[in-house]
mmCIF file of C-alpha atoms and ligand atoms in Angstrom:
data_model
loop_
_atom_site.group_PDB
_atom_site.id
_atom_site.type_symbol
_atom_site.label_atom_id
_atom_site.label_comp_id
_atom_site.label_asym_id
_atom_site.label_seq_id
_atom_site.Cartn_x
_atom_site.Cartn_y
_atom_site.Cartn_z
ATOM 1 C CA UNK L 1 -6.791 -6.852 -6.896
ATOM 2 C CA UNK L 2 -5.298 -6.883 -10.441
ATOM 3 C CA UNK L 3 -4.160 -9.586 -11.484
ATOM 4 C CA UNK L 4 -0.266 -9.615 -13.214
ATOM 5 C CA UNK L 5 -1.537 -10.218 -17.307
ATOM 6 C CA UNK L 6 0.746 -7.980 -17.980
ATOM 7 C CA UNK L 7 3.471 -7.816 -15.393
ATOM 8 C CA UNK L 8 6.615 -7.088 -16.497
ATOM 9 C CA UNK L 9 9.907 -4.999 -14.697
ATOM 10 C CA UNK L 10 10.445 -2.582 -17.822
ATOM 11 C CA UNK L 11 11.261 0.635 -16.507
ATOM 12 C CA UNK L 12 13.217 1.355 -13.225
ATOM 13 C CA UNK L 13 11.476 3.788 -11.291
ATOM 14 C CA UNK L 14 12.370 2.256 -7.156
ATOM 15 C CA UNK L 15 15.838 0.950 -6.588
ATOM 16 C CA UNK L 16 14.553 -2.764 -6.159
ATOM 17 C CA UNK L 17 13.520 -2.480 -9.731
ATOM 18 C CA UNK L 18 15.903 -4.049 -12.532
ATOM 19 C CA UNK L 19 15.478 -4.361 -15.552
ATOM 20 C CA UNK L 20 17.652 -6.761 -16.655
ATOM 21 C CA UNK L 21 16.500 -9.368 -14.379
ATOM 22 C CA UNK L 22 13.248 -11.736 -15.393
ATOM 23 C CA UNK L 23 9.855 -12.089 -14.194
ATOM 24 C CA UNK L 24 7.710 -15.419 -14.380
ATOM 25 C CA UNK L 25 4.321 -14.154 -15.345
ATOM 26 C CA UNK L 26 3.107 -17.938 -15.014
ATOM 27 C CA UNK L 27 4.495 -17.979 -11.055
ATOM 28 C CA UNK L 28 3.344 -14.228 -10.862
ATOM 29 C CA UNK L 29 0.039 -14.504 -11.681
ATOM 30 C CA UNK L 30 -0.261 -18.547 -9.676
ATOM 31 C CA UNK L 31 1.366 -15.991 -6.929
ATOM 32 C CA UNK L 32 -1.112 -13.746 -7.054
ATOM 33 C CA UNK L 33 -3.594 -16.332 -7.132
ATOM 34 C CA UNK L 34 -2.718 -17.244 -4.094
ATOM 35 C CA UNK L 35 -2.790 -14.142 -2.663
ATOM 36 C CA UNK L 36 -6.610 -13.532 -3.351
ATOM 37 C CA UNK L 37 -7.810 -16.769 -1.998
ATOM 38 C CA UNK L 38 -6.129 -16.916 1.252
ATOM 39 C CA UNK L 39 -8.348 -13.223 0.989
ATOM 40 C CA UNK L 40 -11.224 -14.174 -0.074
ATOM 41 C CA UNK L 41 -10.789 -17.871 2.042
ATOM 42 C CA UNK L 42 -11.065 -15.808 4.742
ATOM 43 C CA UNK L 43 -13.569 -14.304 4.467
ATOM 44 C CA UNK L 44 -13.459 -10.893 2.889
ATOM 45 C CA UNK L 45 -14.643 -9.929 -0.203
ATOM 46 C CA UNK L 46 -12.556 -9.526 -3.568
ATOM 47 C CA UNK L 47 -12.874 -7.477 -6.754
ATOM 48 C CA UNK L 48 -11.558 -7.670 -9.503
ATOM 49 C CA UNK L 49 -9.664 -5.042 -12.002
ATOM 50 C CA UNK L 50 -8.934 -5.886 -15.140
ATOM 51 C CA UNK L 51 -5.557 -5.261 -16.344
ATOM 52 C CA UNK L 52 -4.392 -3.191 -19.687
ATOM 53 C CA UNK L 53 -2.169 -3.666 -21.043
ATOM 54 C CA UNK L 54 0.900 -1.372 -21.703
ATOM 55 C CA UNK L 55 0.787 -1.155 -17.953
ATOM 56 C CA UNK L 56 3.277 -3.476 -15.882
ATOM 57 C CA UNK L 57 2.576 -2.490 -12.764
ATOM 58 C CA UNK L 58 -1.162 -2.703 -12.424
ATOM 59 C CA UNK L 59 -0.680 -5.123 -10.442
ATOM 60 C CA UNK L 60 -0.064 -2.735 -7.307
ATOM 61 C CA UNK L 61 -3.885 -1.690 -7.552
ATOM 62 C CA UNK L 62 -3.007 0.184 -3.358
ATOM 63 C CA UNK L 63 -1.298 3.433 -6.089
ATOM 64 C CA UNK L 64 -5.140 4.206 -7.813
ATOM 65 C CA UNK L 65 -6.963 5.736 -4.591
ATOM 66 C CA UNK L 66 -7.129 5.582 -1.188
ATOM 67 C CA UNK L 67 -11.015 5.618 -0.267
ATOM 68 C CA UNK L 68 -12.308 7.215 3.792
ATOM 69 C CA UNK L 69 -15.955 6.526 4.544
ATOM 70 C CA UNK L 70 -16.765 5.581 0.852
ATOM 71 C CA UNK L 71 -14.840 9.513 0.201
ATOM 72 C CA UNK L 72 -12.457 8.556 -2.896
ATOM 73 C CA UNK L 73 -9.227 10.592 -3.571
ATOM 74 C CA UNK L 74 -8.298 9.405 -6.835
ATOM 75 C CA UNK L 75 -4.786 9.124 -7.413
ATOM 76 C CA UNK L 76 -2.360 11.096 -9.759
ATOM 77 C CA UNK L 77 0.572 9.444 -10.525
ATOM 78 C CA UNK L 78 4.347 10.723 -10.118
ATOM 79 C CA UNK L 79 5.646 8.399 -13.024
ATOM 80 C CA UNK L 80 4.575 9.116 -17.260
ATOM 81 C CA UNK L 81 5.026 4.934 -17.394
ATOM 82 C CA UNK L 82 2.235 4.732 -14.635
ATOM 83 C CA UNK L 83 -0.116 7.494 -15.117
ATOM 84 C CA UNK L 84 -2.828 5.153 -17.703
ATOM 85 C CA UNK L 85 -3.518 2.907 -13.965
ATOM 86 C CA UNK L 86 -5.300 6.316 -12.209
ATOM 87 C CA UNK L 87 -8.515 5.879 -14.987
ATOM 88 C CA UNK L 88 -8.756 2.185 -14.698
ATOM 89 C CA UNK L 89 -9.111 2.888 -11.060
ATOM 90 C CA UNK L 90 -11.924 5.946 -11.398
ATOM 91 C CA UNK L 91 -13.803 4.192 -13.636
ATOM 92 C CA UNK L 92 -13.563 0.994 -11.231
ATOM 93 C CA UNK L 93 -15.092 3.183 -8.684
ATOM 94 C CA UNK L 94 -17.684 4.285 -10.982
ATOM 95 C CA UNK L 95 -19.379 1.085 -11.784
ATOM 96 C CA UNK L 96 -18.457 -0.707 -8.679
ATOM 97 C CA UNK L 97 -19.327 1.104 -5.929
ATOM 98 C CA UNK L 98 -22.799 2.991 -5.284
ATOM 99 C CA UNK L 99 -22.769 6.499 -3.539
ATOM 100 C CA UNK L 100 -19.299 6.923 -2.961
ATOM 101 C CA UNK L 101 -17.864 10.022 -3.876
ATOM 102 C CA UNK L 102 -14.733 9.975 -6.177
ATOM 103 C CA UNK L 103 -12.277 13.432 -6.259
ATOM 104 C CA UNK L 104 -9.781 13.187 -9.426
ATOM 105 C CA UNK L 105 -6.854 14.812 -7.868
ATOM 106 C CA UNK L 106 -4.720 17.157 -8.636
ATOM 107 C CA UNK L 107 -1.594 17.385 -6.435
ATOM 108 C CA UNK L 108 0.532 14.148 -7.035
ATOM 109 C CA UNK L 109 0.159 10.856 -5.034
ATOM 110 C CA UNK L 110 -0.446 7.648 -5.881
ATOM 111 C CA UNK L 111 -3.314 6.217 -3.485
ATOM 112 C CA UNK L 112 -2.810 3.509 -1.211
ATOM 113 C CA UNK L 113 0.929 3.712 -0.941
ATOM 114 C CA UNK L 114 1.366 6.783 0.443
ATOM 115 C CA UNK L 115 -1.929 7.515 2.415
ATOM 116 C CA UNK L 116 -3.261 4.123 5.339
ATOM 117 C CA UNK L 117 -6.699 4.594 7.395
ATOM 118 C CA UNK L 118 -6.807 3.980 11.122
ATOM 119 C CA UNK L 119 -10.072 4.298 12.300
ATOM 120 C CA UNK L 120 -10.761 3.707 16.001
ATOM 121 C CA UNK L 121 -7.210 6.421 17.163
ATOM 122 C CA UNK L 122 -8.483 10.081 17.593
ATOM 123 C CA UNK L 123 -11.914 9.387 16.387
ATOM 124 C CA UNK L 124 -10.597 8.496 12.670
ATOM 125 C CA UNK L 125 -6.341 9.330 11.045
ATOM 126 C CA UNK L 126 -4.839 9.484 8.480
ATOM 127 C CA UNK L 127 -1.533 8.691 7.837
ATOM 128 C CA UNK L 128 0.694 10.280 4.713
ATOM 129 C CA UNK L 129 3.148 9.462 3.401
ATOM 130 C CA UNK L 130 6.106 12.052 0.888
ATOM 131 C CA UNK L 131 9.587 12.164 0.364
ATOM 132 C CA UNK L 132 9.749 9.872 -3.005
ATOM 133 C CA UNK L 133 6.519 9.886 -5.063
ATOM 134 C CA UNK L 134 3.713 11.910 -3.020
ATOM 135 C CA UNK L 135 3.701 15.665 -2.372
ATOM 136 C CA UNK L 136 2.950 16.583 0.296
ATOM 137 C CA UNK L 137 0.710 19.189 -1.080
ATOM 138 C CA UNK L 138 -1.367 16.263 -2.314
ATOM 139 C CA UNK L 139 -1.869 15.799 1.612
ATOM 140 C CA UNK L 140 -3.661 18.354 2.601
ATOM 141 C CA UNK L 141 -5.558 18.036 -0.452
ATOM 142 C CA UNK L 142 -7.004 15.109 0.792
ATOM 143 C CA UNK L 143 -7.301 16.406 4.746
ATOM 144 C CA UNK L 144 -9.627 19.106 2.162
ATOM 145 C CA UNK L 145 -11.497 16.158 0.370
ATOM 146 C CA UNK L 146 -11.745 13.255 3.228
ATOM 147 C CA UNK L 147 -12.410 15.484 6.167
ATOM 148 C CA UNK L 148 -10.294 13.820 7.936
ATOM 149 C CA UNK L 149 -6.869 14.772 9.949
ATOM 150 C CA UNK L 150 -4.301 13.611 7.977
ATOM 151 C CA UNK L 151 -0.043 13.359 9.767
ATOM 152 C CA UNK L 152 2.736 14.364 6.922
ATOM 153 C CA UNK L 153 5.331 12.267 7.406
ATOM 154 C CA UNK L 154 8.993 12.258 5.612
ATOM 155 C CA UNK L 155 9.913 9.130 3.893
ATOM 156 C CA UNK L 156 13.838 9.353 3.876
ATOM 157 C CA UNK L 157 14.730 5.843 2.847
ATOM 158 C CA UNK L 158 14.879 5.438 -1.485
ATOM 159 C CA UNK L 159 14.209 1.721 -0.672
ATOM 160 C CA UNK L 160 11.695 2.644 1.435
ATOM 161 C CA UNK L 161 10.167 5.065 -1.311
ATOM 162 C CA UNK L 162 6.308 4.832 -0.161
ATOM 163 C CA UNK L 163 4.646 4.926 2.787
ATOM 164 C CA UNK L 164 3.370 1.274 2.627
ATOM 165 C CA UNK L 165 6.408 0.305 2.353
ATOM 166 C CA UNK L 166 7.538 1.375 5.420
ATOM 167 C CA UNK L 167 4.735 1.057 8.151
ATOM 168 C CA UNK L 168 1.621 -0.319 7.958
ATOM 169 C CA UNK L 169 -1.710 -0.968 10.128
ATOM 170 C CA UNK L 170 -2.608 -4.005 11.714
ATOM 171 C CA UNK L 171 -5.393 -3.104 13.810
ATOM 172 C CA UNK L 172 -8.848 0.276 14.090
ATOM 173 C CA UNK L 173 -5.420 1.434 16.141
ATOM 174 C CA UNK L 174 -2.315 0.073 16.091
ATOM 175 C CA UNK L 175 0.424 0.791 13.800
ATOM 176 C CA UNK L 176 4.042 -1.061 12.994
ATOM 177 C CA UNK L 177 6.777 0.803 10.812
ATOM 178 C CA UNK L 178 10.182 0.223 10.446
ATOM 179 C CA UNK L 179 11.968 3.813 12.508
ATOM 180 C CA UNK L 180 15.481 4.455 9.811
ATOM 181 C CA UNK L 181 12.494 4.902 7.322
ATOM 182 C CA UNK L 182 11.867 8.257 8.588
ATOM 183 C CA UNK L 183 12.749 11.685 9.560
ATOM 184 C CA UNK L 184 14.035 12.360 12.585
ATOM 185 C CA UNK L 185 10.901 14.395 13.615
ATOM 186 C CA UNK L 186 8.383 11.967 11.970
ATOM 187 C CA UNK L 187 10.166 9.492 14.220
ATOM 188 C CA UNK L 188 9.241 12.204 16.813
ATOM 189 C CA UNK L 189 5.349 12.457 15.338
ATOM 190 C CA UNK L 190 5.454 8.067 15.674
ATOM 191 C CA UNK L 191 6.666 8.250 18.877
ATOM 192 C CA UNK L 192 4.311 9.916 20.488
ATOM 193 C CA UNK L 193 0.741 9.403 18.426
ATOM 194 C CA UNK L 194 2.332 5.448 19.021
ATOM 195 C CA UNK L 195 3.921 4.634 21.567
ATOM 196 C CA UNK L 196 3.227 1.632 21.905
ATOM 197 C CA UNK L 197 4.017 0.593 17.860
ATOM 198 C CA UNK L 198 5.411 -2.530 16.742
ATOM 199 C CA UNK L 199 8.751 -1.807 16.547
ATOM 200 C CA UNK L 200 10.304 -3.885 11.957
ATOM 201 C CA UNK L 201 14.018 -3.654 11.597
ATOM 202 C CA UNK L 202 15.778 -2.891 8.235
ATOM 203 C CA UNK L 203 15.704 -6.709 7.742
ATOM 204 C CA UNK L 204 12.025 -6.723 8.424
ATOM 205 C CA UNK L 205 11.225 -3.645 5.677
ATOM 206 C CA UNK L 206 13.322 -5.385 3.337
ATOM 207 C CA UNK L 207 12.070 -8.339 3.515
ATOM 208 C CA UNK L 208 8.830 -6.390 2.272
ATOM 209 C CA UNK L 209 7.172 -7.028 6.254
ATOM 210 C CA UNK L 210 5.400 -4.160 6.011
ATOM 211 C CA UNK L 211 4.579 -4.367 3.452
ATOM 212 C CA UNK L 212 1.247 -6.227 4.449
ATOM 213 C CA UNK L 213 -2.747 -6.607 5.132
ATOM 214 C CA UNK L 214 -4.638 -6.811 8.153
ATOM 215 C CA UNK L 215 -8.207 -6.945 9.286
ATOM 216 C CA UNK L 216 -7.187 -6.452 12.770
ATOM 217 C CA UNK L 217 -6.949 -10.154 13.686
ATOM 218 C CA UNK L 218 -4.117 -11.982 10.566
ATOM 219 C CA UNK L 219 -2.252 -10.293 9.586
ATOM 220 C CA UNK L 220 -1.325 -11.834 6.324
ATOM 221 C CA UNK L 221 2.937 -10.801 4.548
ATOM 222 C CA UNK L 222 5.112 -11.925 2.277
ATOM 223 C CA UNK L 223 6.615 -15.704 3.165
ATOM 224 C CA UNK L 224 10.344 -14.343 3.529
ATOM 225 C CA UNK L 225 9.615 -12.137 6.250
ATOM 226 C CA UNK L 226 9.863 -14.754 9.160
ATOM 227 C CA UNK L 227 10.806 -12.827 11.882
ATOM 228 C CA UNK L 228 8.425 -10.104 10.962
ATOM 229 C CA UNK L 229 5.627 -13.203 11.169
ATOM 230 C CA UNK L 230 7.150 -14.125 14.512
ATOM 231 C CA UNK L 231 6.784 -10.275 15.613
ATOM 232 C CA UNK L 232 3.388 -10.009 14.507
ATOM 233 C CA UNK L 233 2.100 -13.531 16.769
ATOM 234 C CA UNK L 234 3.777 -12.313 20.100
ATOM 235 C CA UNK L 235 1.708 -9.160 19.923
ATOM 236 C CA UNK L 236 -1.078 -10.777 19.261
ATOM 237 C CA UNK L 237 -2.874 -11.022 15.512
ATOM 238 C CA UNK L 238 -2.185 -14.542 13.141
ATOM 239 C CA UNK L 239 1.162 -14.910 10.108
ATOM 240 C CA UNK L 240 -0.308 -15.699 7.058
ATOM 241 C CA UNK L 241 2.592 -15.991 4.760
ATOM 242 C CA UNK L 242 2.315 -15.853 1.237
ATOM 243 C CA UNK L 243 4.982 -15.983 -1.519
ATOM 244 C CA UNK L 244 5.075 -13.649 -3.172
ATOM 245 C CA UNK L 245 8.819 -13.330 -5.184
ATOM 246 C CA UNK L 246 7.967 -12.101 -8.526
ATOM 247 C CA UNK L 247 5.861 -8.820 -7.215
ATOM 248 C CA UNK L 248 9.038 -7.843 -5.636
ATOM 249 C CA UNK L 249 10.550 -7.609 -8.408
ATOM 250 C CA UNK L 250 8.636 -4.419 -9.242
ATOM 251 C CA UNK L 251 9.463 -3.679 -5.182
ATOM 252 C CA UNK L 252 5.814 -4.476 -4.083
ATOM 253 C CA UNK L 253 4.041 -7.447 -1.861
ATOM 254 C CA UNK L 254 0.942 -7.947 -0.879
ATOM 255 C CA UNK L 255 -0.210 -3.996 1.228
ATOM 256 C CA UNK L 256 1.047 -3.122 -3.128
ATOM 257 C CA UNK L 257 -1.492 -6.024 -4.624
ATOM 258 C CA UNK L 258 -4.659 -4.858 -2.807
ATOM 259 C CA UNK L 259 -6.563 -1.293 -2.314
ATOM 260 C CA UNK L 260 -8.640 -1.467 0.563
ATOM 261 C CA UNK L 261 -11.820 -0.210 0.304
ATOM 262 C CA UNK L 262 -13.629 2.133 3.498
ATOM 263 C CA UNK L 263 -17.574 2.536 3.382
HETATM 264 N N1 LIG J 1 6.392 -0.800 -9.291
HETATM 265 C C1 LIG J 1 6.121 -0.525 -9.114
HETATM 266 C C2 LIG J 1 6.120 1.568 -8.921
HETATM 267 O O1 LIG J 1 8.140 2.019 -8.362
HETATM 268 C C3 LIG J 1 5.896 -0.300 -7.351
HETATM 269 C C4 LIG J 1 4.364 0.024 -6.787
HETATM 270 C C5 LIG J 1 4.255 -0.897 -5.372
HETATM 271 N N2 LIG J 1 3.489 -0.629 -4.803
HETATM 272 C C6 LIG J 1 2.998 0.084 -3.687
HETATM 273 N N3 LIG J 1 1.655 0.383 -3.297
HETATM 274 N N4 LIG J 1 3.742 -0.366 -2.483
HETATM 275 O O2 LIG J 1 5.834 2.225 -8.702
#
């Protein structure tokens, strides 16, 4: 995670960002700290990446890389405003992980924003989004680097511009998603792979209820996503709500703020 020390909305690269709305920086930091504390209280180890001035979106640390089996596929951001973040993540893996392999990408991709992993499905598969940020060529590149099957899914709604705004992994085998965020063909792919998926609706997705982090038991999600909280509880998980109203002004929530490390 990376603290929102320099977080602002000074450019707009997704439909949620409005440069005329001021961010409350102190509140953003407080809310971020409560997410970090929620994770540590649940027993998770959180590494903190130092925020760099001039990179206001660095708080969305999920976008900086994607790792599976201790192999890290680095990010290459679509927009120049975020390009500098990739090196910060690269330095993190070089300093903080032992014997992990880091691969700098050739293709545009925004890390865990558009890639996620299910260790218990078909021996371990990657789901990957494209349509707004990540280039589909990055899916093939990731598959060659990671040696795991990569399933390409096309995102079609600009409000849900990263995979992690439209789909989340709940445990080793189960996902939840908002079908209409995907093309009709990708909806069929998801229905075939995950007939037992927990389906979300547009209001869940708009409340950033799919932008969640799950440890397989606790599902951490934005406070606004009350209906989604009820759905995950009914499916057998324990919802834990955290208020991230300020981060929503930049078009992200819980998942965007957490890069998961998969040794
Ligand atoms: N303002 C950021 C952007 O548009 C938000 C990124 C949200 N991150 C995420 N993993 N969906 O790039």
